[in-house]
CSV table of C-alpha atoms in Angstrom, one decimal:
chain,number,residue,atom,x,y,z
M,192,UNK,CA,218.4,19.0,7.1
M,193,UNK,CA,217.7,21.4,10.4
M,194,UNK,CA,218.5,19.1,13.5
M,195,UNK,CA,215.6,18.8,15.8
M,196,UNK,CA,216.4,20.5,18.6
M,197,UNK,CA,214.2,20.5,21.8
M,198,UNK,CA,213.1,24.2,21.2
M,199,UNK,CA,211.8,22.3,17.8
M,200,UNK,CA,210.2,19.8,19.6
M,201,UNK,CA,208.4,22.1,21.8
M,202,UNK,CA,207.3,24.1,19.5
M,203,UNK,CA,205.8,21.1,17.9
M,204,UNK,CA,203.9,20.4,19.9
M,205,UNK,CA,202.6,24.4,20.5
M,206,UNK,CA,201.3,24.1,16.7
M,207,UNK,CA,203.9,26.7,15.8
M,208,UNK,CA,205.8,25.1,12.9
M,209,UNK,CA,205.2,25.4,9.7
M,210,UNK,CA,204.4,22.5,6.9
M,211,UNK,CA,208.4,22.0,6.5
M,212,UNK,CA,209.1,21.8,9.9
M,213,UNK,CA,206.3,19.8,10.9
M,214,UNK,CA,206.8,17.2,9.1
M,215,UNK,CA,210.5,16.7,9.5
M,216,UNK,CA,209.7,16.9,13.1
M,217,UNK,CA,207.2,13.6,11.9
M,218,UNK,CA,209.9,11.9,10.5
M,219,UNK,CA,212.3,12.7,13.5
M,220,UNK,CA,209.8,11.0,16.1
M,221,UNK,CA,209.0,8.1,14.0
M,222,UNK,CA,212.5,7.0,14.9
M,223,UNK,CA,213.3,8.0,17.9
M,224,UNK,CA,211.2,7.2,21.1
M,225,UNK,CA,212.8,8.7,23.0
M,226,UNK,CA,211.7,12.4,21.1
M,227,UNK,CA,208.4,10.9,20.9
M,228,UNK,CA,207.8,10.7,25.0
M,229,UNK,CA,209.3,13.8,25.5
M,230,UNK,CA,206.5,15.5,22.8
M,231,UNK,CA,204.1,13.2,24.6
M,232,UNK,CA,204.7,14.5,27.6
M,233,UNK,CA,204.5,18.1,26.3
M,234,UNK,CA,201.1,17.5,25.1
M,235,UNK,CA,200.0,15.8,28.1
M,236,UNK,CA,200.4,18.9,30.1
M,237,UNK,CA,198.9,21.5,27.4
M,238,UNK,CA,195.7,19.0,27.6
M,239,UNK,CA,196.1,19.1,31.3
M,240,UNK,CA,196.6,23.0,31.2
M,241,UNK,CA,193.5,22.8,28.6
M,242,UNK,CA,191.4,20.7,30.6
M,243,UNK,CA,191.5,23.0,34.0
M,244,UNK,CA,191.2,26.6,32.6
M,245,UNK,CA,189.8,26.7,29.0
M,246,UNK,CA,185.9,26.4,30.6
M,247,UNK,CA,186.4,29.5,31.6
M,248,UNK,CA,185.9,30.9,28.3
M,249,UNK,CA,182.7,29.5,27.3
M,250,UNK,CA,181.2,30.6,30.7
M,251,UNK,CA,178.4,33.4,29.6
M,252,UNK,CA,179.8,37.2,30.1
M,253,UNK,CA,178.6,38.6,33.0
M,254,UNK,CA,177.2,42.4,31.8
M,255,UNK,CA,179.4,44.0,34.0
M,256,UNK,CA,182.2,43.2,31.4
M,257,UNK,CA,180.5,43.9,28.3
M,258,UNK,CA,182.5,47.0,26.6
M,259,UNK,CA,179.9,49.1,25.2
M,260,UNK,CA,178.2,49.3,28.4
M,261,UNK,CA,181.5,50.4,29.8
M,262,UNK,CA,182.1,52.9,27.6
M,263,UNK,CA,178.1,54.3,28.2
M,264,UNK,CA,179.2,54.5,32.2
M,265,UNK,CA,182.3,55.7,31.8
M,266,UNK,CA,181.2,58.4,29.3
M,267,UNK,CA,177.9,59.2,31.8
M,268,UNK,CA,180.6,59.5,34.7
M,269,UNK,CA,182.1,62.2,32.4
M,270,UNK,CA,179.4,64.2,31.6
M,271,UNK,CA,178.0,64.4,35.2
M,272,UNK,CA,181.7,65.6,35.7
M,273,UNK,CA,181.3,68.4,32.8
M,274,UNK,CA,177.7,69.6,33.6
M,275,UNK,CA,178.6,70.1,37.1
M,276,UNK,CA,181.5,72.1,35.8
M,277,UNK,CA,179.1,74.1,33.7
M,278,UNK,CA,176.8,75.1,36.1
M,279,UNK,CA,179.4,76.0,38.4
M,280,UNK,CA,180.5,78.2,35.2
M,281,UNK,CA,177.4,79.8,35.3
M,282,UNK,CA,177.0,80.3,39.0
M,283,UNK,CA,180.2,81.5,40.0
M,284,UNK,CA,182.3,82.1,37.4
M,285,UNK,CA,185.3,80.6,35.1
M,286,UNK,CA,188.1,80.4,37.9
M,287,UNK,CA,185.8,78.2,40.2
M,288,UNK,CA,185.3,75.7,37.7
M,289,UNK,CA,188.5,75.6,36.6
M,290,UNK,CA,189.5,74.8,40.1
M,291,UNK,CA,186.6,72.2,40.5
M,292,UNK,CA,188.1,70.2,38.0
M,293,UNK,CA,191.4,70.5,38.9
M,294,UNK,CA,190.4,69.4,42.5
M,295,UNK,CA,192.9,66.5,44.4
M,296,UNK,CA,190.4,63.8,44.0
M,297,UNK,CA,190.1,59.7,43.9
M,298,UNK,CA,188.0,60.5,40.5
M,299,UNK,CA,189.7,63.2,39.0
M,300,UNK,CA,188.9,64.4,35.3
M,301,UNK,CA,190.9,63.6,32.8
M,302,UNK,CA,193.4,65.4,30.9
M,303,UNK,CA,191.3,65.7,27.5
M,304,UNK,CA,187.7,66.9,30.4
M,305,UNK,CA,190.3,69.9,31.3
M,306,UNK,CA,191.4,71.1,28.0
M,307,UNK,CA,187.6,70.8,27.1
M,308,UNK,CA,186.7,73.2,30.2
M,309,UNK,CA,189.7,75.6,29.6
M,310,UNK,CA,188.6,75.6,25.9
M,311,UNK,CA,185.0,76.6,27.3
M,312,UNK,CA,186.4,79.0,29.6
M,313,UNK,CA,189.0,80.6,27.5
M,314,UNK,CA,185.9,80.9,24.8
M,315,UNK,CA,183.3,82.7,27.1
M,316,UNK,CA,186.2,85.3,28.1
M,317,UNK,CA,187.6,86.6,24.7
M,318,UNK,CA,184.2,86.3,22.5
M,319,UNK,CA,182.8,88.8,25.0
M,320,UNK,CA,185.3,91.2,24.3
M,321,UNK,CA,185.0,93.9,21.4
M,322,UNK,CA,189.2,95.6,20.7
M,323,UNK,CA,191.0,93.1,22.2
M,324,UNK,CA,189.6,89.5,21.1
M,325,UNK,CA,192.4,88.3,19.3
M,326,UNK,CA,196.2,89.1,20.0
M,327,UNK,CA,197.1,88.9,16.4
M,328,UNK,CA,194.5,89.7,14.0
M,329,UNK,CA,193.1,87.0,11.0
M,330,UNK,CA,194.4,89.2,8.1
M,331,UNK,CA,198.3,88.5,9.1
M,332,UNK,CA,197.4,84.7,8.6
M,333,UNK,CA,200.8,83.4,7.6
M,334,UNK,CA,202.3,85.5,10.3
M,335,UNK,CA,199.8,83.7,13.1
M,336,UNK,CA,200.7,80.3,11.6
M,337,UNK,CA,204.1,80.5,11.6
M,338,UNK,CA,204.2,82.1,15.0
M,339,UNK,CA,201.6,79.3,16.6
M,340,UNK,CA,203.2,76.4,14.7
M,341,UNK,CA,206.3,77.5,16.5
M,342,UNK,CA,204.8,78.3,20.1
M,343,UNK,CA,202.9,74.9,20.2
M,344,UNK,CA,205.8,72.5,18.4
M,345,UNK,CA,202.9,71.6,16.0
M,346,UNK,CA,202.4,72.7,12.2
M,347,UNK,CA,199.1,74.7,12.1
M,348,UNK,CA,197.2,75.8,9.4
M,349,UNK,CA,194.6,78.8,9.6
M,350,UNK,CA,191.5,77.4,8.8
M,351,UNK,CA,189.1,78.9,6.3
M,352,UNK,CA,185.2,78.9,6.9
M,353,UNK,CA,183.8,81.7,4.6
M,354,UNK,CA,182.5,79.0,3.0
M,355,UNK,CA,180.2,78.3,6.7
M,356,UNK,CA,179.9,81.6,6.4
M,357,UNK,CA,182.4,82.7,9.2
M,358,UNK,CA,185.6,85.4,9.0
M,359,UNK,CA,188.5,85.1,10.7
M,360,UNK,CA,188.9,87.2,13.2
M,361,UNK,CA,192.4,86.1,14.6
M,362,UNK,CA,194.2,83.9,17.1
M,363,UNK,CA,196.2,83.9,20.3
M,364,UNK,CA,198.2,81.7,22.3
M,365,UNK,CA,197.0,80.8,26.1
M,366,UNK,CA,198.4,78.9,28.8
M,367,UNK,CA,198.1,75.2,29.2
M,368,UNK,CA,199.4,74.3,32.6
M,369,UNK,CA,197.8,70.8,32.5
M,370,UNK,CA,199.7,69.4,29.5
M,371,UNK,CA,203.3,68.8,28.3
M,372,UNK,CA,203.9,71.7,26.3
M,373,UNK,CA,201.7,74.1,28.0
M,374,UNK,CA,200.4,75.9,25.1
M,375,UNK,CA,197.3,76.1,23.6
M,376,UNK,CA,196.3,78.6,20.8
M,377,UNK,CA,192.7,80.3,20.4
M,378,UNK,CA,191.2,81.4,16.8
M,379,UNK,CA,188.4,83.0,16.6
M,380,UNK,CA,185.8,83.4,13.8
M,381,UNK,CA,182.8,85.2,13.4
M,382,UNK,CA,179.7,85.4,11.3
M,383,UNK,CA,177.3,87.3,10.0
M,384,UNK,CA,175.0,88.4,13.1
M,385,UNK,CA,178.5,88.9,15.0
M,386,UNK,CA,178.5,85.4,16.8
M,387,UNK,CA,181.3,84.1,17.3
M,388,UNK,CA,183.3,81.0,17.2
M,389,UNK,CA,186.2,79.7,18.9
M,390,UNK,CA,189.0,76.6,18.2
M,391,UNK,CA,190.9,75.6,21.1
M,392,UNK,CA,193.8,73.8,20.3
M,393,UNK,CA,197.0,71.9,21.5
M,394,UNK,CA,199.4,69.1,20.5
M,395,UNK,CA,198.0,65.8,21.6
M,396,UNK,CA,201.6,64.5,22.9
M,397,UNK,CA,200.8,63.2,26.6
M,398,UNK,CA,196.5,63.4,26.1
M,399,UNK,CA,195.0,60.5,26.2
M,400,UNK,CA,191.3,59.9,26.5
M,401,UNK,CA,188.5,59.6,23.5
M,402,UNK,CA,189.2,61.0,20.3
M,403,UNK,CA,185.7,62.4,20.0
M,404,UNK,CA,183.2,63.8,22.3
M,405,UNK,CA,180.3,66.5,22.0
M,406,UNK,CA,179.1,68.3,24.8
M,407,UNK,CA,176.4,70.8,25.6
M,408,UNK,CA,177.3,74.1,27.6
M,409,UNK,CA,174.6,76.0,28.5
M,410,UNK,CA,173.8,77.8,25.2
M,411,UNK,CA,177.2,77.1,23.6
M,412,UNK,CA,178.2,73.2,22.3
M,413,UNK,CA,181.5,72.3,22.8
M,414,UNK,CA,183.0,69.7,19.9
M,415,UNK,CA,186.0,68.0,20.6
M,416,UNK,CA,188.1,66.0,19.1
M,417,UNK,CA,191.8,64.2,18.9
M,418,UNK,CA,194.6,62.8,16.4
M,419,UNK,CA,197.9,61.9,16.9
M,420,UNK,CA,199.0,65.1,16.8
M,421,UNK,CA,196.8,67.7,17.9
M,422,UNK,CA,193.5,67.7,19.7
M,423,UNK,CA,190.6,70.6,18.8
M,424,UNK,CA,187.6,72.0,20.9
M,425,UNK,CA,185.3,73.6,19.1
M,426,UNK,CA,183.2,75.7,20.9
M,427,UNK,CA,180.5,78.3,19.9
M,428,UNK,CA,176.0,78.5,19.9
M,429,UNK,CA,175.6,76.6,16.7
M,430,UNK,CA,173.3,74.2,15.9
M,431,UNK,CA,175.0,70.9,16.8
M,432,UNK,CA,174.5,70.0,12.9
M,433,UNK,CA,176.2,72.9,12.0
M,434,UNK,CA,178.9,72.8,14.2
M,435,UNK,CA,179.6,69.1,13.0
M,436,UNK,CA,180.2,70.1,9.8
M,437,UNK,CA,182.5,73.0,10.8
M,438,UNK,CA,184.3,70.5,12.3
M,439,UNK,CA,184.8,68.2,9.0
M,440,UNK,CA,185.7,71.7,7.2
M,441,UNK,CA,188.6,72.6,10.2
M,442,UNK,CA,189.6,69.2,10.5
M,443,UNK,CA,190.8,69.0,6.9
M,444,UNK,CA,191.9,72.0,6.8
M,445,UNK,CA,193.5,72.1,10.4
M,446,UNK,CA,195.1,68.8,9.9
M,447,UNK,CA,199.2,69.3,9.7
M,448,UNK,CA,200.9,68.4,6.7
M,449,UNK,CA,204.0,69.5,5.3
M,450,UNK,CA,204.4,73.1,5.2
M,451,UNK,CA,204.2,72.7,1.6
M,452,UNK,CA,200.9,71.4,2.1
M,453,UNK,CA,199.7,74.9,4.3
M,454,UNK,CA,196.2,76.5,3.7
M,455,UNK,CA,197.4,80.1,4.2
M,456,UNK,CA,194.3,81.9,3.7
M,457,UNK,CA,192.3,84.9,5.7
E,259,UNK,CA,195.9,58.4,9.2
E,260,UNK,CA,194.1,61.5,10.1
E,261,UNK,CA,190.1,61.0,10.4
E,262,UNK,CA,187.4,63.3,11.0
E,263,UNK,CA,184.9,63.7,13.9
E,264,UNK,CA,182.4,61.6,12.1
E,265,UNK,CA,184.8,58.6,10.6
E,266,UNK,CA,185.9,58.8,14.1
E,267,UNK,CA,182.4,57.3,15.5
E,268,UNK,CA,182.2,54.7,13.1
E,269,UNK,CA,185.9,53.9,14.8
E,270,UNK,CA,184.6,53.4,18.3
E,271,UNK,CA,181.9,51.0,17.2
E,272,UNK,CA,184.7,48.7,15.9
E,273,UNK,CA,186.7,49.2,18.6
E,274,UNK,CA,184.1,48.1,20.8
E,275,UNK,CA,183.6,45.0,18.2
E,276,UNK,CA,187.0,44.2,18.8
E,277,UNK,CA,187.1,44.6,22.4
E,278,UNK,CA,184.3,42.4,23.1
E,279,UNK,CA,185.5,39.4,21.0
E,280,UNK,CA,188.6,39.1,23.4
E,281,UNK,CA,186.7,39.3,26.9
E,282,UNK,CA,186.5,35.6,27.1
E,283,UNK,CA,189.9,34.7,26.6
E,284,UNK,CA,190.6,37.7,29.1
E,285,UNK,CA,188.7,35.9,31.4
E,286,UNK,CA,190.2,32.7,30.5
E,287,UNK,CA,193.8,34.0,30.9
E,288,UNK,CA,192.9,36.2,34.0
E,289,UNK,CA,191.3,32.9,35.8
E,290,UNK,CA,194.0,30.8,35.2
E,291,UNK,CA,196.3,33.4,36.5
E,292,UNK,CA,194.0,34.3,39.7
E,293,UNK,CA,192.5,30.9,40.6
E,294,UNK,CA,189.2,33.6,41.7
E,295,UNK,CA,186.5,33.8,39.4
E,296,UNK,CA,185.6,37.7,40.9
E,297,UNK,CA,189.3,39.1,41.1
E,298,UNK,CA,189.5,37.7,37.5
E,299,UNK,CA,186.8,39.5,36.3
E,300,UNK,CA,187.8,42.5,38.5
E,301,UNK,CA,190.7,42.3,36.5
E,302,UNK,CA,189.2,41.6,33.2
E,303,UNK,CA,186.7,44.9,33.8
E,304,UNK,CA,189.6,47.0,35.0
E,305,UNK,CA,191.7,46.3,31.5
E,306,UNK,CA,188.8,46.9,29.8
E,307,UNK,CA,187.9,50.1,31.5
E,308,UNK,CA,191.8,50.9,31.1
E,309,UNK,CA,191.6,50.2,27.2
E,310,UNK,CA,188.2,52.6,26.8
E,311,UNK,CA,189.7,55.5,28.8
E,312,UNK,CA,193.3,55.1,26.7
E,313,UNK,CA,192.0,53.9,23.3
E,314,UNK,CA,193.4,57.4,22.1
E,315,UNK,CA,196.8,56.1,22.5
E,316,UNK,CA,195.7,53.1,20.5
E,317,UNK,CA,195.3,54.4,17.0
E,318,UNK,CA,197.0,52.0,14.9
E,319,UNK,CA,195.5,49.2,13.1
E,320,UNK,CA,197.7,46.9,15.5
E,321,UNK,CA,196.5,43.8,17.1
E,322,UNK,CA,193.8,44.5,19.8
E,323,UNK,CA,194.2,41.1,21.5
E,324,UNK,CA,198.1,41.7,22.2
E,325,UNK,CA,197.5,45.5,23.6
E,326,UNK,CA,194.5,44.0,26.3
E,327,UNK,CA,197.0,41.4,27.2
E,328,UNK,CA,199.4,43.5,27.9
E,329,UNK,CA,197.3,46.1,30.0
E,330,UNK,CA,195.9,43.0,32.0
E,331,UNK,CA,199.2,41.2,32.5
E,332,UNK,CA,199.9,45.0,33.8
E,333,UNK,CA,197.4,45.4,36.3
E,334,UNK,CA,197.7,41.6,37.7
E,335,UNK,CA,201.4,42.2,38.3
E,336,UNK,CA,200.8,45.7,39.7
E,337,UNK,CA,197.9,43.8,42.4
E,338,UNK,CA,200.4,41.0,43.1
E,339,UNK,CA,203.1,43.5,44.3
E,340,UNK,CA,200.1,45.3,46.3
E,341,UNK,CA,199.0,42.4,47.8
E,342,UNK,CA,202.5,40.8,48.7
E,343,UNK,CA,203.5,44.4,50.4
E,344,UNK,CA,200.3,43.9,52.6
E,345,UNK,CA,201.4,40.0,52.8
E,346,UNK,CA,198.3,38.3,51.6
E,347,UNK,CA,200.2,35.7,49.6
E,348,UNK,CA,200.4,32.6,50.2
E,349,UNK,CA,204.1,31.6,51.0
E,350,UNK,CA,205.0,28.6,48.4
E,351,UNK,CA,206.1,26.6,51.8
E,352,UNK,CA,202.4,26.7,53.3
E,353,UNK,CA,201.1,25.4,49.7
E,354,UNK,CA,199.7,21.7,50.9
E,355,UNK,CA,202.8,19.2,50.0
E,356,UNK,CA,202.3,17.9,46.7
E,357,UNK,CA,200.9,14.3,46.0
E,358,UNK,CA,202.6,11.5,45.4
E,359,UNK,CA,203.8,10.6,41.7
E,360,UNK,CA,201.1,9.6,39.6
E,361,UNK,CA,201.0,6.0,39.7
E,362,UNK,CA,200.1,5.4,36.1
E,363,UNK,CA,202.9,6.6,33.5
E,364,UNK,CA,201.5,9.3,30.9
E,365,UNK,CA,198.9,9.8,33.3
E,366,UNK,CA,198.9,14.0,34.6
E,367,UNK,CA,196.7,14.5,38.0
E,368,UNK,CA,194.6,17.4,37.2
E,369,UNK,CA,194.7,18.6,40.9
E,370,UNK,CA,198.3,18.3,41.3
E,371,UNK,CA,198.8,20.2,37.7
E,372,UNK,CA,197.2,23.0,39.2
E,373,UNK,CA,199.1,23.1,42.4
E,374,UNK,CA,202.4,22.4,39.9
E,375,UNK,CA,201.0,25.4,38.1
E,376,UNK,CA,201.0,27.9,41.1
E,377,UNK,CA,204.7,27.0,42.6
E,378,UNK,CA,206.0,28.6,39.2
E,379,UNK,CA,207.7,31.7,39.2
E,380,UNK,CA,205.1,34.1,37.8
E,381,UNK,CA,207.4,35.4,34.4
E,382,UNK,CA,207.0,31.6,33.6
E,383,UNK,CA,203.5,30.8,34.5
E,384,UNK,CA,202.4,33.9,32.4
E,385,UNK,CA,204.2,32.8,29.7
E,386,UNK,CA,203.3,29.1,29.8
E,387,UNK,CA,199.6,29.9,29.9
E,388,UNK,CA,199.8,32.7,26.4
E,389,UNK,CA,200.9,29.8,24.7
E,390,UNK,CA,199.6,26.7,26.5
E,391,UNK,CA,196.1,27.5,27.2
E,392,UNK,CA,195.3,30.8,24.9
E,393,UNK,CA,197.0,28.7,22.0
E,394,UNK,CA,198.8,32.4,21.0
E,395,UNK,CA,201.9,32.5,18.2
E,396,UNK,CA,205.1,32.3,20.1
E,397,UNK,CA,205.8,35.9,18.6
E,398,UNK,CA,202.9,37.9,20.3
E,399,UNK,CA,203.2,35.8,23.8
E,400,UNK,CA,206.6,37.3,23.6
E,401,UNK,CA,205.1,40.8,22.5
E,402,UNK,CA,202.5,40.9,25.3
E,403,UNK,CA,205.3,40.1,27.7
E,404,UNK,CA,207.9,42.3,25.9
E,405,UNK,CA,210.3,40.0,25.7
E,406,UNK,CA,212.6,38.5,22.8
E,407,UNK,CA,210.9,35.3,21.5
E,408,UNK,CA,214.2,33.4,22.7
E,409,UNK,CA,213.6,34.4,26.1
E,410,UNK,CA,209.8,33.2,26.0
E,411,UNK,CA,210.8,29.8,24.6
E,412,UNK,CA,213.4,29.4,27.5
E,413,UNK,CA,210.4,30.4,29.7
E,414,UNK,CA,208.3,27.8,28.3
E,415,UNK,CA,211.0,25.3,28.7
E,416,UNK,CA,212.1,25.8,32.4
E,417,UNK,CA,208.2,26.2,33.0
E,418,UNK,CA,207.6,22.2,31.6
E,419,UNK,CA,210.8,21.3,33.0
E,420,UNK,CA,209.7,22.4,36.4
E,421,UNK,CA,206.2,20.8,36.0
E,422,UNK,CA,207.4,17.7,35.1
E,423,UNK,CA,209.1,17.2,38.3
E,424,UNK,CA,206.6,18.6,40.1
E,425,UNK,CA,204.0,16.0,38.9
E,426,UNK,CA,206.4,13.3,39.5
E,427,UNK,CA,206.9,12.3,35.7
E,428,UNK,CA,209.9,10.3,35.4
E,429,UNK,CA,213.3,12.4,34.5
E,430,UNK,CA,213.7,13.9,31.5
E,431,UNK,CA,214.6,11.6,28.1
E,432,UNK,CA,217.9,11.5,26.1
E,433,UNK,CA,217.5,13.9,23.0
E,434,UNK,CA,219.4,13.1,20.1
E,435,UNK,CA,219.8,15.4,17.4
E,436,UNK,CA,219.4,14.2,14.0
E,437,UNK,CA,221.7,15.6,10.6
């Protein structure tokens, strides 16, 4: 038989023994009185400790601490932060917002707001140009993977959307001052009429922040989301439907496996 | 492990379940740690507020109770150094002298409990009250306060030691140990 130690008797009387235990601890007290006051003495103060703080608990929650109207404020506080961003954008150009949000402030954005501007920003510069949108083009696929995977620590697959409709133009890689490995890479896609389509992405080491969020630019939606390795910004002029499901197709195509597990396709 | 933007919603919606089922032990805890009912729920908003903004970097299945414990405990240890840099706190020596033994044996003054409560160091009283008051397994008190579970129970042990004497309950038993 254990010997009832003091640590045993405690515990006791915290309900954290088991059947066994318990009830040797029974026997134990039966017989010595001495064990038995010390257990009373225990419980006396966790009915004490009971007694002065537990009401708390029942009180009614004030609305103030109720989480989904925390996360409704908090993500209210973010889109004001965005759309102001956006018509800056549109007023006075990319390098203005970018500098907005990067402002010294008591409220500054956070780190997942900036990569979903820079996305935004990095999109309305290269879709607008004709020779030179992508650095490497989409029909060296494997070569772009391998070279991306590299440059951003992460294993990246090349998504394909001709199933949405939408050829792969390319990629390239962009800077990334505000997170850890300072990389991003860009692909671009394209459909049909010649619109075009952009993913944004980056490791997610160091991002923290929502893992979804959806947000309307102008005439473009940006679509962004994270996993414990790599977040993605969609951004393009789809129908918000129809940029959801883009995002199903890339995000289970996009997602990193083994490199036996690759898409490589064009 | 890897979701997509739609599963994803469905996630938050649980999450805030899950977060909202532990706001009134927060508060409970928080209360009992501040003696203020608006700098506990101060504190009980700002964990929560803390836990929405970095739920990205809680993506396991892991217990939610433990993690808002953690961020609170956090946060109220981050204010007490604030406020003893600006020297709000009370001094222990300028805490009103305690009362008198209880005059009846077994018998624990509520009043004088709480004033027993606040002379503790605060590694103790945080420790005492996970398990004491919030009724928690001694193995996640000792995860919320990150330490070994042997150190916890020698928290909780010094804590009731130090109580005892400080509600004037007579000196500790003998303890025999039986084979």
């Amino acid at each position: 038989m254990t010997p009832i130690t003091r640590d045993m008797l405690m515990a006791y009387c915290d309900g954290q023994l088991g059947d066994a235990d318990r009830s040797a601890v029974e026997t134990h007290l039966a017989a010595n009185p001495d064990a038995m006051a010390e257990v009373a003495l225990i419980q006396r103060q966790n009915h004490a400790i009971q007694t002065l703080f537990a009401p708390a608990g029942a009180e009614p929650v004030p609305a103030r601490l109720k989480p989904a109207r925390l996360a409704e404020a908090q993500k209210s506080r973010r889109w004001q932060t965005l759309q102001r961003a956006a018509m800056i954008t549109a007023l006075l150009g990319i390098g203005m917002a970018a500098g907005w949000l990067l402002r010294p402030s008591g409220d500054s954005p956070q780190l997942y707001d900036r990569l979903i501007a820079d996305a935004v920003s990095a999109h309305t510069v290269y879709v607008a140009e004709n020779r030179h949108a992508v650095e490497v083009a989409g029909d060296d696929s494997e070569h772009l993977s391998t070279w991306l995977s590299n440059r951003l620590a992460t294993n990246l697959a090349m998504p394909d959307l001709s199933a949405q409709g939408l050829t792969f133009l390319g990629g390239r890689l962009l800077p990334a001052p505000a997170i850890p490995g300072g990389r991003a890479a860009q692909l671009m896609y394209e459909d049909r009429g010649g619109e075009r389509l952009t993913l944004y992405i980056t490791p997610a080491q160091g991002v923290d922040g929502p893992d979804y969020e959806k947000i309307a630019f102008g005439a473009d939606t940006a679509l962004y989301w994270a996993n414990t390795l790599i977040t993605c910004t969609i951004v393009g002029n789809e129908q918000p439907e129809t940029l959801q499901a883009i995002a199903n197709t890339v995000f289970s195509q996009l997602s990193p496996g083994q490199p036996a597990e690759r898409v490589y396709r064009g | 492990m890897l979701e997509g933007p739609s599963a994803i919603r469905a996630v938050l919606d649980q999450f805030l379940d899950q977060l909202e089922a532990c706001v009134p032990a927060l508060r409970r805890y928080a209360r009992a740690l501040t003696r203020n009912v608006d700098l506990a729920d101060d504190l009980v908003q700002d964990c929560l507020e803390r836990a929405l903004a970095k739920r990205g970097l809680f993506r396991s299945t892991g217990p939610v109770r433990a993690w808002l414990f953690t961020i609170l405990l956090n946060l109220h240890r981050n204010a007490r150094r604030s406020s003893l840099r600006r020297g709000t706190q009370v001094d222990i020596d300028d805490l009103p002298e305690m009362a008198t033994p209880a005059p009846q044996p077994g018998h624990i003054a509520l009043a004088e409990m709480a004033r027993a409560i606040e002379t503790l160091p605060p590694e103790q009283k945080e420790a005492l009250l996970l398990v004491a008051l919030e009724g928690l397994p001694y193995q996640e008190a000792a995860d919320i306060l990150q330490i070994p579970i042997g150190t916890l129970m020698s928290r909780l042990g010094r804590a009731r030691a130090a109580l005892r004497l400080a509600t004037g309950t007579p000196s500790e038993p003998h303890l025999r140990t039986v084979k």
